CSV table of C-alpha atoms in Angstrom, one decimal:
chain,number,residue,atom,x,y,z
A,1,MET,CA,-20.3,-18.1,24.6
A,2,GLU,CA,-17.3,-17.5,22.5
A,3,GLU,CA,-15.4,-14.2,23.1
A,4,LYS,CA,-15.8,-11.4,20.6
A,5,VAL,CA,-13.0,-11.3,18.0
A,6,ARG,CA,-10.6,-8.4,18.6
A,7,VAL,CA,-7.7,-7.9,16.3
A,8,ARG,CA,-5.1,-5.1,15.8
A,9,PHE,CA,-2.7,-3.7,13.3
A,10,ALA,CA,0.2,-2.2,15.2
A,11,PRO,CA,2.7,-0.5,12.9
A,12,SER,CA,5.9,1.2,14.0
A,13,PRO,CA,5.9,4.8,12.6
A,14,THR,CA,9.5,4.6,11.3
A,15,GLY,CA,8.7,5.0,7.6
A,16,SER,CA,5.8,4.9,5.1
A,17,LEU,CA,3.1,2.2,5.0
A,18,HIS,CA,4.3,-0.4,2.5
A,19,ILE,CA,2.5,-3.1,0.6
A,20,GLY,CA,3.3,-5.7,3.2
A,21,GLY,CA,2.0,-3.6,6.1
A,22,ALA,CA,-1.1,-2.7,4.1
A,23,ARG,CA,-1.8,-6.4,3.5
A,24,THR,CA,-1.5,-7.2,7.2
A,25,ALA,CA,-3.9,-4.4,8.0
A,26,LEU,CA,-6.3,-5.6,5.3
A,27,PHE,CA,-6.2,-9.3,6.6
A,28,ASN,CA,-6.9,-8.1,10.1
A,29,LEU,CA,-9.8,-6.0,8.9
A,30,LEU,CA,-11.3,-8.8,6.8
A,31,PHE,CA,-11.0,-11.2,9.7
A,32,ALA,CA,-12.7,-8.8,12.1
A,33,ARG,CA,-15.5,-7.9,9.7
A,34,HIS,CA,-16.1,-11.6,8.7
A,35,ASN,CA,-16.5,-12.5,12.4
A,36,ASN,CA,-18.4,-9.3,13.4
A,37,GLY,CA,-15.4,-8.4,15.5
A,38,THR,CA,-13.4,-5.2,16.3
A,39,PHE,CA,-10.4,-3.9,14.3
A,40,ILE,CA,-8.0,-1.8,16.3
A,41,LEU,CA,-5.1,0.5,15.1
A,42,ARG,CA,-2.3,0.8,17.6
A,43,ILE,CA,0.8,2.9,16.9
A,44,GLU,CA,3.9,1.2,18.4
A,45,ASP,CA,6.1,4.3,18.7
A,46,THR,CA,8.5,3.3,21.5
A,47,ASP,CA,11.5,3.4,19.1
A,48,THR,CA,12.1,7.0,20.1
A,49,GLU,CA,15.1,7.4,17.7
A,50,ARG,CA,13.3,6.3,14.6
A,51,SER,CA,9.6,7.1,15.2
A,52,THR,CA,8.4,10.3,13.6
A,53,GLU,CA,5.2,12.3,13.7
A,54,GLU,CA,5.2,12.5,9.9
A,55,SER,CA,5.3,8.7,9.6
A,56,VAL,CA,2.3,8.4,12.0
A,57,LYS,CA,0.3,10.9,9.7
A,58,GLN,CA,1.4,9.0,6.6
A,59,ILE,CA,0.4,5.6,7.9
A,60,ILE,CA,-3.0,6.9,9.0
A,61,ARG,CA,-3.4,8.8,5.6
A,62,SER,CA,-2.6,5.6,3.7
A,63,LEU,CA,-5.0,3.4,5.6
A,64,LYS,CA,-7.8,5.9,5.2
A,65,TRP,CA,-7.1,6.3,1.5
A,66,LEU,CA,-7.3,2.5,1.1
A,67,GLY,CA,-10.6,2.5,3.0
A,68,LEU,CA,-9.2,0.2,5.8
A,69,ASP,CA,-11.2,1.8,8.6
A,70,TRP,CA,-10.5,0.9,12.2
A,71,ASP,CA,-13.0,0.8,15.0
A,72,GLU,CA,-10.7,1.9,17.8
A,73,GLY,CA,-7.5,3.8,17.6
A,74,PRO,CA,-6.1,7.2,16.8
A,75,ASP,CA,-8.8,9.7,15.6
A,76,LYS,CA,-11.4,7.3,16.9
A,77,GLY,CA,-10.6,6.7,20.6
A,78,GLY,CA,-12.2,3.6,22.3
A,79,ASP,CA,-12.4,2.0,25.7
A,80,TYR,CA,-8.8,0.6,25.7
A,81,GLY,CA,-6.7,3.6,24.8
A,82,PRO,CA,-4.5,5.4,24.6
A,83,TYR,CA,-3.6,3.9,21.3
A,84,PHE,CA,0.0,5.1,21.1
A,85,GLN,CA,2.5,3.1,23.1
A,86,SER,CA,4.5,6.2,24.0
A,87,MET,CA,1.4,7.2,26.1
A,88,ARG,CA,1.2,3.8,27.9
A,89,LEU,CA,4.7,3.7,29.6
A,90,GLU,CA,3.3,3.7,33.1
A,91,LEU,CA,1.5,0.4,32.4
A,92,TYR,CA,4.7,-1.3,31.1
A,93,ARG,CA,6.7,-0.1,34.1
A,94,LYS,CA,4.1,-1.4,36.5
A,95,GLU,CA,3.9,-4.8,34.9
A,96,ALA,CA,7.7,-5.1,34.7
A,97,GLN,CA,8.0,-4.2,38.3
A,98,ARG,CA,5.4,-6.9,39.2
A,99,LEU,CA,7.6,-9.5,37.5
A,100,VAL,CA,10.7,-8.3,39.4
A,101,GLU,CA,8.8,-8.5,42.7
A,102,LYS,CA,7.6,-12.0,41.8
A,103,GLY,CA,11.2,-13.1,41.1
A,104,LYS,CA,10.4,-13.7,37.4
A,105,ALA,CA,12.5,-10.8,36.2
A,106,TYR,CA,15.6,-9.0,37.5
A,107,TYR,CA,17.7,-5.9,37.2
A,108,CYS,CA,20.8,-6.2,35.1
A,109,TYR,CA,23.6,-3.7,35.5
A,110,CYS,CA,25.9,-4.9,32.7
A,111,THR,CA,27.2,-2.1,30.5
A,112,PRO,CA,27.0,-2.2,26.7
A,113,GLU,CA,30.9,-2.6,26.7
A,114,GLU,CA,30.8,-5.6,29.0
A,115,LEU,CA,28.0,-7.2,27.0
A,116,GLN,CA,29.9,-6.6,23.8
A,117,ALA,CA,33.1,-8.3,25.3
A,118,LYS,CA,31.0,-11.3,26.4
A,119,ARG,CA,29.5,-11.6,22.9
A,120,GLU,CA,32.9,-11.5,21.2
A,121,GLU,CA,34.2,-14.1,23.7
A,122,ALA,CA,31.3,-16.4,23.0
A,123,LEU,CA,31.8,-16.1,19.2
A,124,LYS,CA,35.5,-16.8,19.7
A,125,GLN,CA,34.6,-20.0,21.4
A,126,GLY,CA,32.2,-20.9,18.6
A,127,LYS,CA,29.1,-20.4,20.8
A,128,ALA,CA,26.0,-18.5,20.1
A,129,PRO,CA,26.3,-15.0,21.7
A,130,ARG,CA,23.7,-15.2,24.5
A,131,TYR,CA,23.4,-13.3,27.8
A,132,ASP,CA,25.0,-15.5,30.5
A,133,GLY,CA,22.7,-14.4,33.3
A,134,CYS,CA,25.5,-12.9,35.4
A,135,CYS,CA,23.1,-10.4,37.2
A,136,ARG,CA,20.5,-13.0,38.0
A,137,ASN,CA,21.5,-13.5,41.6
A,138,LEU,CA,23.1,-10.2,42.7
A,139,THR,CA,23.3,-9.4,46.4
A,140,GLN,CA,21.9,-6.2,47.8
A,141,GLU,CA,25.5,-4.9,48.2
A,142,GLN,CA,26.4,-5.6,44.6
A,143,LYS,CA,23.3,-3.8,43.4
A,144,GLU,CA,24.1,-0.8,45.7
A,145,GLN,CA,27.7,-0.7,44.4
A,146,PHE,CA,26.5,-0.6,40.8
A,147,GLU,CA,24.0,2.1,41.6
A,148,LYS,CA,26.8,4.2,43.2
A,149,GLU,CA,28.8,3.8,40.0
A,150,GLY,CA,25.9,5.4,38.2
A,151,ARG,CA,24.9,2.3,36.2
A,152,LYS,CA,21.3,2.4,35.1
A,153,PRO,CA,19.9,-1.1,35.0
A,154,VAL,CA,17.7,-2.8,32.4
A,155,ILE,CA,15.1,-5.4,33.4
A,156,ARG,CA,15.6,-8.9,32.1
A,157,LEU,CA,13.1,-11.8,32.1
A,158,LYS,CA,14.2,-15.1,33.6
A,159,ILE,CA,14.1,-17.9,31.0
A,160,ASN,CA,14.3,-21.6,31.7
A,161,GLU,CA,16.7,-23.0,29.2
A,162,GLU,CA,15.3,-26.5,29.3
A,163,GLY,CA,12.6,-27.8,27.0
A,164,GLN,CA,10.7,-26.2,24.1
A,165,THR,CA,8.3,-23.4,23.4
A,166,ILE,CA,5.5,-24.4,21.1
A,167,VAL,CA,3.7,-22.0,18.9
A,168,GLU,CA,0.3,-23.2,17.6
A,169,ASP,CA,-0.2,-21.1,14.5
A,170,ILE,CA,-3.5,-21.0,12.6
A,171,ILE,CA,-1.6,-20.7,9.3
A,172,ARG,CA,1.7,-22.5,9.8
A,173,GLY,CA,0.5,-25.2,12.2
A,174,THR,CA,2.8,-26.3,15.1
A,175,VAL,CA,6.1,-24.5,15.2
A,176,ILE,CA,8.6,-25.7,17.8
A,177,PHE,CA,11.4,-23.5,19.3
A,178,GLU,CA,14.2,-24.8,21.6
A,179,ASN,CA,14.4,-22.8,24.7
A,180,SER,CA,18.2,-23.2,24.6
A,181,VAL,CA,18.2,-20.5,21.8
A,182,LEU,CA,16.5,-18.0,24.2
A,183,ASP,CA,18.4,-16.0,26.8
A,184,ASP,CA,17.2,-13.7,29.6
A,185,PHE,CA,16.1,-11.1,27.2
A,186,ILE,CA,15.5,-7.4,28.1
A,187,ILE,CA,11.9,-6.3,28.7
A,188,MET,CA,12.7,-2.8,29.9
A,189,LYS,CA,15.6,-0.6,28.7
A,190,SER,CA,17.6,1.5,31.1
A,191,ASN,CA,15.7,4.6,30.0
A,192,GLY,CA,12.4,3.2,31.1
A,193,ILE,CA,11.2,2.3,27.6
A,194,PRO,CA,9.9,-1.2,27.1
A,195,THR,CA,11.2,-3.5,24.4
A,196,TYR,CA,8.9,-4.5,21.5
A,197,ASN,CA,8.4,-8.1,22.8
A,198,PHE,CA,7.3,-6.9,26.2
A,199,ALA,CA,5.1,-3.8,25.2
A,200,CYS,CA,3.1,-5.6,22.5
A,201,VAL,CA,2.2,-8.5,25.0
A,202,VAL,CA,1.1,-6.0,27.7
A,203,ASP,CA,-0.9,-4.1,25.2
A,204,ASP,CA,-2.5,-7.1,23.4
A,205,HIS,CA,-3.7,-8.3,26.8
A,206,ALA,CA,-4.9,-4.9,28.0
A,207,MET,CA,-6.7,-4.4,24.7
A,208,LYS,CA,-8.3,-7.9,24.9
A,209,ILE,CA,-6.8,-8.9,21.6
A,210,THR,CA,-8.0,-12.5,20.7
A,211,HIS,CA,-6.1,-13.1,17.5
A,212,VAL,CA,-2.6,-11.7,16.6
A,213,ILE,CA,-2.4,-11.7,12.8
A,214,ARG,CA,0.9,-10.4,11.6
A,215,ALA,CA,3.7,-10.8,9.2
A,216,GLU,CA,5.8,-14.0,9.1
A,217,GLU,CA,9.0,-12.1,10.1
A,218,HIS,CA,7.5,-11.8,13.6
A,219,LEU,CA,7.3,-15.6,14.1
A,220,SER,CA,10.8,-15.6,15.6
A,221,ASN,CA,9.6,-13.1,18.2
A,222,THR,CA,6.6,-15.3,19.2
A,223,PRO,CA,8.5,-17.7,21.6
A,224,LYS,CA,9.8,-14.7,23.6
A,225,GLN,CA,6.3,-13.2,23.7
A,226,ILE,CA,4.9,-16.5,24.9
A,227,LYS,CA,7.4,-16.4,27.8
A,228,VAL,CA,6.2,-12.9,28.6
A,229,TYR,CA,2.5,-14.1,28.6
A,230,GLU,CA,3.4,-17.0,30.8
A,231,ALA,CA,5.4,-14.9,33.3
A,232,LEU,CA,2.6,-12.3,33.5
A,233,GLY,CA,-0.1,-15.0,33.9
A,234,TYR,CA,-2.0,-13.7,30.9
A,235,GLU,CA,-4.3,-15.7,28.7
A,236,MET,CA,-2.6,-16.4,25.3
A,237,PRO,CA,-4.3,-15.1,22.1
A,238,LYS,CA,-4.3,-17.2,18.9
A,239,PHE,CA,-1.4,-16.5,16.5
A,240,ALA,CA,-1.5,-16.4,12.7
A,241,HIS,CA,1.6,-15.5,10.8
A,242,VAL,CA,1.0,-14.3,7.2
A,243,PRO,CA,3.5,-15.4,4.6
A,244,MET,CA,6.1,-13.0,3.3
A,245,ILE,CA,5.7,-11.0,0.1
A,246,LEU,CA,8.7,-11.6,-2.2
A,247,ALA,CA,9.8,-9.9,-5.4
A,248,PRO,CA,9.4,-11.7,-8.7
A,249,ASP,CA,13.0,-13.0,-8.5
A,250,ARG,CA,12.0,-14.4,-5.0
A,251,SER,CA,14.3,-12.0,-3.2
A,252,LYS,CA,13.2,-9.7,-0.4
A,253,LEU,CA,11.0,-7.0,-1.7
A,254,SER,CA,12.8,-3.6,-1.8
A,255,LYS,CA,12.9,-0.2,-3.5
A,256,ARG,CA,14.8,-1.7,-6.5
A,257,HIS,CA,11.7,-3.6,-7.5
A,258,GLY,CA,9.8,-0.3,-8.0
A,259,ALA,CA,7.1,1.2,-5.8
A,260,THR,CA,6.6,-0.5,-2.5
A,261,SER,CA,4.7,2.1,-0.4
A,262,VAL,CA,1.0,2.7,-0.7
A,263,GLU,CA,1.5,6.4,-1.4
A,264,GLU,CA,3.9,5.7,-4.2
A,265,PHE,CA,1.2,3.6,-5.9
A,266,ARG,CA,-1.4,6.3,-5.3
A,267,ASP,CA,0.9,8.9,-6.8
A,268,GLN,CA,1.4,6.6,-9.9
A,269,GLY,CA,-2.3,6.5,-10.5
A,270,TYR,CA,-3.4,3.3,-8.9
A,271,LEU,CA,-6.9,3.2,-7.4
A,272,ALA,CA,-7.4,2.2,-3.8
A,273,GLU,CA,-10.0,-0.3,-4.9
A,274,ALA,CA,-7.5,-2.0,-7.2
A,275,ILE,CA,-4.8,-2.2,-4.5
A,276,VAL,CA,-7.2,-3.6,-2.0
A,277,ASN,CA,-8.4,-6.2,-4.5
A,278,TYR,CA,-4.8,-7.1,-5.4
A,279,LEU,CA,-3.7,-7.4,-1.7
A,280,THR,CA,-6.7,-9.6,-0.9
A,281,LEU,CA,-5.4,-12.2,-3.4
A,282,LEU,CA,-1.7,-11.8,-2.4
A,283,GLY,CA,-1.3,-14.9,-0.2
A,284,TRP,CA,-5.0,-15.7,0.2
A,285,SER,CA,-7.0,-18.0,-2.0
A,286,PRO,CA,-10.7,-17.7,-2.5
A,287,GLU,CA,-12.8,-20.7,-3.3
A,288,GLY,CA,-13.2,-19.9,-7.0
A,289,ASN,CA,-10.7,-18.6,-9.6
A,290,GLU,CA,-12.1,-15.0,-9.6
A,291,GLU,CA,-9.5,-12.2,-9.9
A,292,ILE,CA,-11.9,-9.3,-9.2
A,293,PHE,CA,-12.7,-9.2,-5.6
A,294,GLY,CA,-14.5,-6.2,-3.9
A,295,MET,CA,-14.2,-5.6,-0.2
A,296,ASP,CA,-17.8,-6.9,0.5
A,297,LYS,CA,-17.1,-10.2,-1.2
A,298,ALA,CA,-13.8,-10.6,0.5
A,299,ILE,CA,-15.3,-10.0,3.9
A,300,LYS,CA,-17.9,-12.7,3.2
A,301,GLU,CA,-15.3,-15.3,2.2
A,302,PHE,CA,-12.2,-14.5,4.2
A,303,THR,CA,-10.9,-17.1,6.6
A,304,LEU,CA,-7.3,-17.5,7.9
A,305,GLU,CA,-7.4,-21.2,6.9
A,306,ARG,CA,-7.3,-20.1,3.3
A,307,VAL,CA,-4.2,-18.0,3.7
A,308,ASN,CA,-1.3,-19.7,1.9
A,309,LYS,CA,1.7,-21.0,3.9
A,310,THR,CA,4.2,-20.2,1.1
A,311,ALA,CA,5.5,-16.7,0.2
A,312,ALA,CA,3.4,-14.5,-2.1
A,313,ILE,CA,5.0,-13.2,-5.2
A,314,TYR,CA,4.5,-9.4,-5.8
A,315,ASP,CA,3.4,-8.9,-9.4
A,316,VAL,CA,2.9,-5.3,-10.6
A,317,LYS,CA,1.6,-6.5,-13.9
A,318,LYS,CA,-1.3,-8.2,-12.2
A,319,LEU,CA,-2.0,-5.1,-10.1
A,320,THR,CA,-1.9,-2.9,-13.2
A,321,TRP,CA,-4.4,-5.3,-15.0
A,322,ILE,CA,-6.7,-5.1,-12.0
A,323,ASN,CA,-6.4,-1.3,-11.9
A,324,GLY,CA,-7.4,-1.2,-15.6
A,325,HIS,CA,-10.5,-3.2,-14.8
A,326,TYR,CA,-11.6,-0.8,-12.0
A,327,LEU,CA,-10.9,2.2,-14.3
A,328,ARG,CA,-13.3,0.8,-16.8
A,329,GLU,CA,-16.0,-0.5,-14.4
A,330,LEU,CA,-16.3,2.1,-11.6
A,331,ASP,CA,-18.6,5.1,-11.8
A,332,GLY,CA,-17.5,7.7,-14.4
A,333,GLY,CA,-17.9,10.6,-12.1
A,334,TYR,CA,-15.7,8.9,-9.5
A,335,ILE,CA,-13.0,8.1,-12.0
A,336,THR,CA,-13.1,11.7,-13.2
A,337,ASP,CA,-12.7,13.0,-9.6
A,338,GLN,CA,-9.7,10.7,-9.3
A,339,THR,CA,-8.2,11.8,-12.6
A,340,ILE,CA,-8.4,15.5,-12.0
A,341,PRO,CA,-5.5,15.8,-9.5
A,342,PHE,CA,-3.3,14.2,-12.2
A,343,LEU,CA,-4.5,16.7,-14.8
A,344,ILE,CA,-3.6,19.5,-12.5
A,345,LYS,CA,-0.2,18.0,-11.5
A,346,LYS,CA,0.7,17.6,-15.1
A,347,GLY,CA,-0.3,21.2,-15.9
A,348,ILE,CA,-2.9,20.0,-18.4
A,349,ILE,CA,-5.6,22.0,-16.6
A,350,GLU,CA,-5.6,24.6,-13.8
A,351,GLU,CA,-7.5,24.1,-10.6
A,352,LYS,CA,-9.7,27.1,-11.2
A,353,GLU,CA,-10.8,25.7,-14.6
A,354,VAL,CA,-12.0,22.4,-13.2
A,355,LYS,CA,-15.5,23.4,-12.1
A,356,GLN,CA,-16.6,25.0,-15.4
A,357,ASN,CA,-15.1,22.2,-17.5
A,358,TYR,CA,-16.1,19.3,-15.2
A,359,ASP,CA,-18.8,17.8,-17.5
A,360,TYR,CA,-16.5,18.0,-20.5
A,361,ILE,CA,-13.6,16.4,-18.6
A,362,LYS,CA,-16.0,13.6,-17.5
A,363,GLU,CA,-17.0,12.9,-21.1
A,364,ALA,CA,-13.3,12.7,-22.1
A,365,VAL,CA,-12.6,10.4,-19.2
A,366,ILE,CA,-15.5,8.0,-20.0
A,367,LEU,CA,-14.6,8.1,-23.7
A,368,SER,CA,-10.9,7.3,-23.1
A,369,ARG,CA,-10.7,5.1,-20.0
A,370,ASP,CA,-11.1,1.7,-21.7
A,371,ARG,CA,-7.4,1.8,-22.9
A,372,ALA,CA,-5.9,3.3,-19.7
A,373,ARG,CA,-4.3,1.2,-17.0
A,374,THR,CA,-3.6,4.0,-14.5
A,375,LEU,CA,-5.0,7.4,-13.7
A,376,GLU,CA,-1.7,8.9,-14.9
A,377,GLU,CA,-2.0,7.2,-18.3
A,378,LEU,CA,-5.7,8.4,-18.4
A,379,ALA,CA,-4.7,12.0,-17.7
A,380,ASP,CA,-2.1,11.8,-20.6
A,381,MET,CA,-4.7,10.2,-22.9
A,382,ILE,CA,-7.2,13.0,-22.5
A,383,SER,CA,-4.7,15.9,-22.4
A,384,PHE,CA,-5.4,16.8,-26.1
A,385,PHE,CA,-9.1,17.5,-25.3
A,386,LEU,CA,-8.0,20.1,-22.7
A,387,LYS,CA,-4.8,21.6,-24.1
A,388,ASP,CA,-3.4,22.4,-27.5
A,389,PHE,CA,-0.2,20.6,-28.5
A,390,ASP,CA,2.6,21.1,-31.1
A,391,TYR,CA,4.0,17.7,-31.2
A,392,TYR,CA,2.9,14.8,-33.5
A,393,GLU,CA,3.8,11.2,-32.7
A,394,GLU,CA,6.9,10.3,-34.7
A,395,LYS,CA,5.7,7.0,-36.1
A,396,GLY,CA,2.5,8.7,-37.1
A,397,VAL,CA,4.4,11.5,-38.9
A,398,LYS,CA,6.4,8.9,-40.9
A,399,LYS,CA,3.3,7.0,-41.8
A,400,HIS,CA,0.8,9.8,-42.5
A,401,PHE,CA,2.4,13.2,-42.8
A,402,GLU,CA,5.4,12.6,-45.1
A,403,ASP,CA,3.4,13.3,-48.3
A,404,ILE,CA,2.6,17.0,-49.1
A,405,LYS,CA,-0.7,15.8,-50.5
A,406,THR,CA,-1.9,15.1,-46.9
A,407,ALA,CA,-1.9,18.8,-46.3
A,408,GLU,CA,-4.5,19.3,-49.0
A,409,LEU,CA,-6.5,16.3,-47.7
A,410,LEU,CA,-6.6,17.8,-44.2
A,411,GLU,CA,-7.7,21.2,-45.6
A,412,ARG,CA,-10.5,19.5,-47.5
A,413,THR,CA,-11.6,17.6,-44.4
A,414,ALA,CA,-11.6,20.9,-42.5
A,415,ARG,CA,-13.8,22.5,-45.1
A,416,LYS,CA,-16.2,19.6,-45.2
A,417,LEU,CA,-16.6,19.5,-41.4
A,418,GLU,CA,-17.0,23.3,-41.2
A,419,GLY,CA,-20.2,22.9,-43.2
A,420,ILE,CA,-21.9,20.5,-40.8
A,421,GLY,CA,-25.1,21.7,-39.2
A,422,GLU,CA,-25.1,19.8,-35.9
A,423,PHE,CA,-21.6,18.6,-35.0
A,424,THR,CA,-22.6,15.1,-33.8
A,425,LYS,CA,-20.7,11.8,-34.1
A,426,GLU,CA,-23.2,10.6,-36.8
A,427,ASN,CA,-22.9,13.7,-38.9
A,428,VAL,CA,-19.1,13.8,-38.6
A,429,GLU,CA,-18.9,10.2,-39.8
A,430,LEU,CA,-21.3,10.9,-42.6
A,431,LYS,CA,-19.3,13.8,-43.9
A,432,ILE,CA,-15.9,12.0,-43.7
A,433,ARG,CA,-17.3,9.0,-45.6
A,434,GLU,CA,-18.9,11.3,-48.1
A,435,LEU,CA,-15.5,13.0,-48.7
A,436,ALA,CA,-13.8,9.6,-49.1
A,437,ASP,CA,-16.4,8.7,-51.8
A,438,GLU,CA,-15.8,12.1,-53.6
A,439,MET,CA,-12.1,11.6,-53.6
A,440,GLY,CA,-12.3,7.9,-54.6
A,441,ILE,CA,-10.3,6.8,-51.5
A,442,LYS,CA,-11.0,4.6,-48.5
A,443,ALA,CA,-12.3,6.4,-45.4
A,444,ALA,CA,-9.3,5.1,-43.4
A,445,GLU,CA,-7.0,7.3,-45.6
A,446,ILE,CA,-8.8,10.3,-44.1
A,447,ILE,CA,-9.4,8.9,-40.7
A,448,HIS,CA,-5.7,8.2,-39.8
A,449,PRO,CA,-4.2,11.5,-40.7
A,450,THR,CA,-7.2,13.3,-39.2
A,451,ARG,CA,-6.7,11.5,-35.9
A,452,LEU,CA,-3.0,12.5,-35.9
A,453,ALA,CA,-3.9,16.1,-36.7
A,454,VAL,CA,-6.4,16.5,-34.0
A,455,THR,CA,-4.9,14.4,-31.2
A,456,GLY,CA,-1.2,14.3,-32.0
A,457,ARG,CA,-1.2,10.5,-31.8
A,458,THR,CA,-2.0,7.4,-33.8
A,459,VAL,CA,-4.2,5.5,-31.3
A,460,GLY,CA,-7.1,6.4,-29.0
A,461,PRO,CA,-10.9,6.1,-28.9
A,462,GLY,CA,-13.1,6.2,-32.0
A,463,LEU,CA,-12.3,9.2,-34.1
A,464,PHE,CA,-15.9,10.3,-34.7
A,465,GLU,CA,-16.6,10.3,-31.0
A,466,ILE,CA,-13.3,12.3,-30.4
A,467,LEU,CA,-14.3,15.0,-33.0
A,468,ALA,CA,-17.8,15.3,-31.7
A,469,LEU,CA,-16.6,15.9,-28.2
A,470,LEU,CA,-13.8,18.2,-29.3
A,471,GLY,CA,-16.3,20.3,-31.3
A,472,ARG,CA,-16.3,22.0,-34.7
A,473,GLU,CA,-14.0,25.0,-33.8
A,474,LYS,CA,-11.1,23.0,-32.3
A,475,THR,CA,-11.4,20.2,-34.9
A,476,VAL,CA,-11.2,22.6,-37.9
A,477,GLU,CA,-8.4,24.7,-36.2
A,478,ARG,CA,-6.2,21.6,-35.6
A,479,LEU,CA,-6.8,20.2,-39.1
A,480,LYS,CA,-5.6,23.5,-40.6
A,481,LYS,CA,-2.7,23.8,-38.2
A,482,ALA,CA,-1.5,20.3,-39.1
A,483,ALA,CA,-1.9,21.1,-42.9
A,484,LEU,CA,0.3,24.1,-42.4
A,485,TRP,CA,2.8,22.1,-40.4
A,486,ILE,CA,3.1,19.5,-43.2
A,487,LYS,CA,3.6,22.3,-45.8
A,488,ASN,CA,6.3,24.0,-43.8
A,489,ARG,CA,8.1,20.7,-43.3
A,490,ASN,CA,8.2,19.9,-47.0
């Protein structure tokens, strides 16, 4: 019987969860779900100088917001915890000690200054700066002398410099590393904290990880980790290194290319569903040409064999297009709930007003969402429904409000609409077309200035729907206000 698939996402809490990390987590989750396996979240917080509690919270918050839910890990527990490396130090020390006792690792007493001098010397001679193994065969006396001097040793793994280390990668195929590029690298620092390449191997084995799916930048660590697996006598998991995400100019993705963290996208009004859909297609190819890919469909189709070998190009335009699709297609109540925090943040509505105005906000959202690409845009688009304004779009003013006669036209429109019995879309349309006939003009000559008067802008949903939702009182008030504004201007 084949072993049950167990995968992990193991971020270091030294910053916010960025798009690359989110995609790695997503691919792990899709692989686990596709294979009825287990998805584990492990926090690799052994970098004591850079790891922060805030970063841990932020990573967990981002993953939860995206809906990337883990089976074992912080907040969940599980049989293989604790799920923070800082709580597993005893295990690493025990395993490192085992290697020392078996003669596969040794204490190294070289000071940072001595190592630096050796590095400089090697570079001067045109050699690669590698550790020369000078503490490999220390006598007991030498060790005692170093201890007396107060030197705190690190533990290094013994590496055979001959031959090659071969990585069989599910995505990249066979990757060969020459052992001559490896040196006796450190597995435990002098402060008793393990190095990344040691801790992650010990944990992956202890947590019974079957597949290590991670970013391509870790590929160069893999030969070192294989050496640790071999020394410890552990069974090797399968490796899969996911291609990098590059900026549109094919450079490394960075802040200068705009938002890169999940929370930045959330704060700009992108939906979790759109980001997950976008990340699914970033470096993975489904069988068809579909662009809209929900989580369920992705789980059904996801295999590592369909992950591309080449770098994926980050394209905010495509993400924005996908986001617009989800804004239009998802449940109206859900989109309303997502839009409300943006309305509050922009001061368009106060929190205490939300409950009594909820149905009205929802109607405005449903009426306006077809043109919006982000929740932020949608909040701006519906602001005129919820808040009075005293600014008219400049290009609209030039086109529709330059002529003093427009003031009279708006006043007549106001009078006409005031007389409507039931203020419905159909009745509003009927009265405006009636007025156009009476005045011997096209309906558009009333519609355009009326739109500018009641919304402050030149584009938006259908005018008759807008007026019906806005209601008689607000519509008439704004028409009269705009007429007065035109008169004062001229």
